[in-house]
Amino acid sequence: QLQASGGGLVQAGGSLRLSCATSGSILRFDVIGWYRQAPGKQRELVASIRSTGNTDYDYYVRGRFTISRDNAKNTVYLQMNSLKPEDTAVYYCKAVSITHKGWTRFENDYWGQGTLVTVSS
């Protein structure tokens, strides 16, 4: 359901833009986030964007990364500027769809395949 792309090798200080394309309408998801997992570390949330357009960022990328969405293209982007070697990781996108049945809340998570970002010093 999700296709992530845009990773690659870049020098420190450079930029990359990741794309997360959804099959079908992106509007059915309540929130879409970018996560990353560096070798030997846990997967962590980098940035997220809600269907309302509200965004949130991890402290260490705030001001350098920008998450955005193009509803017409059913795609979420992560623009990464001023990249640092510590940004090296496999980046994943995750889409969350929340539904309710009576008083019960259901959350369905969809993961894309990872895309590798390598930042050389």
PDB file of C-alpha atoms in Angstrom:
ATOM      1  CA  GLN A   1       0.000   0.000   0.000  1.00  0.00           C
ATOM      2  CA  LEU A   2       2.981   2.277   0.539  1.00  0.00           C
ATOM      3  CA  GLN A   3       5.994   2.772  -1.676  1.00  0.00           C
ATOM      4  CA  ALA A   4       8.953   4.661  -0.255  1.00  0.00           C
ATOM      5  CA  SER A   5      11.704   6.025  -2.463  1.00  0.00           C
ATOM      6  CA  GLY A   6      14.331   8.716  -2.731  1.00  0.00           C
ATOM      7  CA  GLY A   7      17.126   7.413  -0.548  1.00  0.00           C
ATOM      8  CA  GLY A   8      20.744   7.502  -1.568  1.00  0.00           C
ATOM      9  CA  LEU A   9      24.257   8.574  -0.725  1.00  0.00           C
ATOM     10  CA  VAL A  10      24.884  12.230   0.030  1.00  0.00           C
ATOM     11  CA  GLN A  11      27.650  14.230   1.631  1.00  0.00           C
ATOM     12  CA  ALA A  12      27.172  15.952   4.958  1.00  0.00           C
ATOM     13  CA  GLY A  13      25.378  19.227   4.474  1.00  0.00           C
ATOM     14  CA  GLY A  14      23.537  17.945   1.440  1.00  0.00           C
ATOM     15  CA  SER A  15      19.850  17.340   0.825  1.00  0.00           C
ATOM     16  CA  LEU A  16      17.550  14.515  -0.157  1.00  0.00           C
ATOM     17  CA  ARG A  17      13.818  14.259  -0.652  1.00  0.00           C
ATOM     18  CA  LEU A  18      12.042  11.050   0.234  1.00  0.00           C
ATOM     19  CA  SER A  19       8.667  10.131  -1.211  1.00  0.00           C
ATOM     20  CA  CYS A  20       5.993   7.846   0.172  1.00  0.00           C
ATOM     21  CA  ALA A  21       3.340   7.028  -2.404  1.00  0.00           C
ATOM     22  CA  THR A  22       0.098   5.428  -1.275  1.00  0.00           C
ATOM     23  CA  SER A  23      -2.091   3.176  -3.346  1.00  0.00           C
ATOM     24  CA  GLY A  24      -5.509   4.750  -3.518  1.00  0.00           C
ATOM     25  CA  SER A  25      -6.492   7.956  -1.811  1.00  0.00           C
ATOM     26  CA  ILE A  26      -4.129   9.349   0.783  1.00  0.00           C
ATOM     27  CA  LEU A  27      -7.113  10.959   2.477  1.00  0.00           C
ATOM     28  CA  ARG A  28      -8.188   7.688   4.051  1.00  0.00           C
ATOM     29  CA  PHE A  29      -5.219   7.845   6.403  1.00  0.00           C
ATOM     30  CA  ASP A  30      -5.385   9.872   9.583  1.00  0.00           C
ATOM     31  CA  VAL A  31      -1.670  10.296   9.952  1.00  0.00           C
ATOM     32  CA  ILE A  32       1.416   9.404   7.936  1.00  0.00           C
ATOM     33  CA  GLY A  33       4.845   9.350   9.454  1.00  0.00           C
ATOM     34  CA  TRP A  34       8.461   8.867   8.513  1.00  0.00           C
ATOM     35  CA  TYR A  35      10.526   6.624  10.753  1.00  0.00           C
ATOM     36  CA  ARG A  36      14.164   5.677  10.611  1.00  0.00           C
ATOM     37  CA  GLN A  37      16.262   2.867  11.939  1.00  0.00           C
ATOM     38  CA  ALA A  38      20.010   3.113  12.198  1.00  0.00           C
ATOM     39  CA  PRO A  39      22.149  -0.021  12.572  1.00  0.00           C
ATOM     40  CA  GLY A  40      21.880  -1.395  16.070  1.00  0.00           C
ATOM     41  CA  LYS A  41      19.227   1.095  17.101  1.00  0.00           C
ATOM     42  CA  GLN A  42      15.483   1.052  17.510  1.00  0.00           C
ATOM     43  CA  ARG A  43      13.182   2.477  14.908  1.00  0.00           C
ATOM     44  CA  GLU A  44      12.258   6.043  15.756  1.00  0.00           C
ATOM     45  CA  LEU A  45       9.691   8.531  14.549  1.00  0.00           C
ATOM     46  CA  VAL A  46      11.224  11.381  12.583  1.00  0.00           C
ATOM     47  CA  ALA A  47       8.219  13.375  11.409  1.00  0.00           C
ATOM     48  CA  SER A  48       4.498  12.985  10.947  1.00  0.00           C
ATOM     49  CA  ILE A  49       1.664  14.769   9.218  1.00  0.00           C
ATOM     50  CA  ARG A  50      -2.020  14.459  10.026  1.00  0.00           C
ATOM     51  CA  SER A  51      -4.974  14.616   7.693  1.00  0.00           C
ATOM     52  CA  THR A  52      -5.565  18.099   9.115  1.00  0.00           C
ATOM     53  CA  GLY A  53      -2.145  19.132   7.876  1.00  0.00           C
ATOM     54  CA  ASN A  54      -0.653  19.416  11.351  1.00  0.00           C
ATOM     55  CA  THR A  55       2.943  18.291  11.514  1.00  0.00           C
ATOM     56  CA  ASP A  56       5.267  17.103  14.220  1.00  0.00           C
ATOM     57  CA  TYR A  57       9.017  16.569  14.252  1.00  0.00           C
ATOM     58  CA  ASP A  58      11.601  14.832  16.322  1.00  0.00           C
ATOM     59  CA  TYR A  59      13.757  17.313  18.212  1.00  0.00           C
ATOM     60  CA  TYR A  60      16.938  16.365  16.332  1.00  0.00           C
ATOM     61  CA  VAL A  61      15.514  17.039  12.861  1.00  0.00           C
ATOM     62  CA  ARG A  62      13.366  20.067  13.597  1.00  0.00           C
ATOM     63  CA  GLY A  63      14.413  22.936  11.388  1.00  0.00           C
ATOM     64  CA  ARG A  64      16.250  20.653   8.964  1.00  0.00           C
ATOM     65  CA  PHE A  65      13.521  18.273   7.799  1.00  0.00           C
ATOM     66  CA  THR A  66      10.124  19.178   6.380  1.00  0.00           C
ATOM     67  CA  ILE A  67       7.239  16.785   5.917  1.00  0.00           C
ATOM     68  CA  SER A  68       4.534  17.615   3.424  1.00  0.00           C
ATOM     69  CA  ARG A  69       1.763  15.936   1.479  1.00  0.00           C
ATOM     70  CA  ASP A  70       0.338  16.215  -2.019  1.00  0.00           C
ATOM     71  CA  ASN A  71      -3.191  14.887  -1.896  1.00  0.00           C
ATOM     72  CA  ALA A  72      -3.536  14.943  -5.675  1.00  0.00           C
ATOM     73  CA  LYS A  73      -0.521  12.675  -6.045  1.00  0.00           C
ATOM     74  CA  ASN A  74      -1.348  10.592  -2.954  1.00  0.00           C
ATOM     75  CA  THR A  75       2.206  11.151  -1.770  1.00  0.00           C
ATOM     76  CA  VAL A  76       3.927  12.327   1.390  1.00  0.00           C
ATOM     77  CA  TYR A  77       7.390  13.846   1.168  1.00  0.00           C
ATOM     78  CA  LEU A  78      10.232  14.281   3.584  1.00  0.00           C
ATOM     79  CA  GLN A  79      12.600  17.043   2.535  1.00  0.00           C
ATOM     80  CA  MET A  80      15.866  16.577   4.380  1.00  0.00           C
ATOM     81  CA  ASN A  81      18.360  19.439   4.408  1.00  0.00           C
ATOM     82  CA  SER A  82      21.653  19.973   6.197  1.00  0.00           C
ATOM     83  CA  LEU A  83      22.083  16.240   6.485  1.00  0.00           C
ATOM     84  CA  LYS A  84      24.476  14.867   9.072  1.00  0.00           C
ATOM     85  CA  PRO A  85      26.242  11.501   9.256  1.00  0.00           C
ATOM     86  CA  GLU A  86      24.003  10.624  12.210  1.00  0.00           C
ATOM     87  CA  ASP A  87      20.995  10.852   9.880  1.00  0.00           C
ATOM     88  CA  THR A  88      22.237   7.693   8.183  1.00  0.00           C
ATOM     89  CA  ALA A  89      19.532   5.071   8.485  1.00  0.00           C
ATOM     90  CA  VAL A  90      16.892   3.131   6.660  1.00  0.00           C
ATOM     91  CA  TYR A  91      13.847   5.368   6.407  1.00  0.00           C
ATOM     92  CA  TYR A  92      10.324   3.944   6.460  1.00  0.00           C
ATOM     93  CA  CYS A  93       6.935   5.519   6.010  1.00  0.00           C
ATOM     94  CA  LYS A  94       3.904   4.405   7.959  1.00  0.00           C
ATOM     95  CA  ALA A  95       0.269   5.271   7.375  1.00  0.00           C
ATOM     96  CA  VAL A  96      -2.329   4.977  10.101  1.00  0.00           C
ATOM     97  CA  SER A  97      -6.046   4.588   9.572  1.00  0.00           C
ATOM     98  CA  ILE A  98      -8.262   4.987  12.638  1.00  0.00           C
ATOM     99  CA  THR A  99     -11.813   3.696  12.760  1.00  0.00           C
ATOM    100  CA  HIS A 100     -14.403   3.392  15.484  1.00  0.00           C
ATOM    101  CA  LYS A 101     -17.053   0.796  16.149  1.00  0.00           C
ATOM    102  CA  GLY A 102     -19.188   1.871  19.005  1.00  0.00           C
ATOM    103  CA  TRP A 103     -16.822   2.831  21.797  1.00  0.00           C
ATOM    104  CA  THR A 104     -13.955   0.766  20.416  1.00  0.00           C
ATOM    105  CA  ARG A 105     -11.110   2.421  18.525  1.00  0.00           C
ATOM    106  CA  PHE A 106      -9.282   0.455  15.869  1.00  0.00           C
ATOM    107  CA  GLU A 107      -5.930   1.461  14.447  1.00  0.00           C
ATOM    108  CA  ASN A 108      -4.608  -0.052  11.243  1.00  0.00           C
ATOM    109  CA  ASP A 109      -0.963   0.508  10.432  1.00  0.00           C
ATOM    110  CA  TYR A 110       0.568   0.169   6.993  1.00  0.00           C
ATOM    111  CA  TRP A 111       4.312   0.182   6.460  1.00  0.00           C
ATOM    112  CA  GLY A 112       6.243   0.867   3.314  1.00  0.00           C
ATOM    113  CA  GLN A 113       9.523  -0.806   2.499  1.00  0.00           C
ATOM    114  CA  GLY A 114      12.581   1.062   3.687  1.00  0.00           C
ATOM    115  CA  THR A 115      14.783   3.356   1.689  1.00  0.00           C
ATOM    116  CA  LEU A 116      18.421   3.722   2.688  1.00  0.00           C
ATOM    117  CA  VAL A 117      19.889   7.142   3.378  1.00  0.00           C
ATOM    118  CA  THR A 118      23.647   7.307   3.798  1.00  0.00           C
ATOM    119  CA  VAL A 119      25.329  10.556   4.764  1.00  0.00           C
ATOM    120  CA  SER A 120      29.087  10.626   4.411  1.00  0.00           C
ATOM    121  CA  SER A 121      31.279  12.937   6.474  1.00  0.00           C
TER     122      SER A 121
END
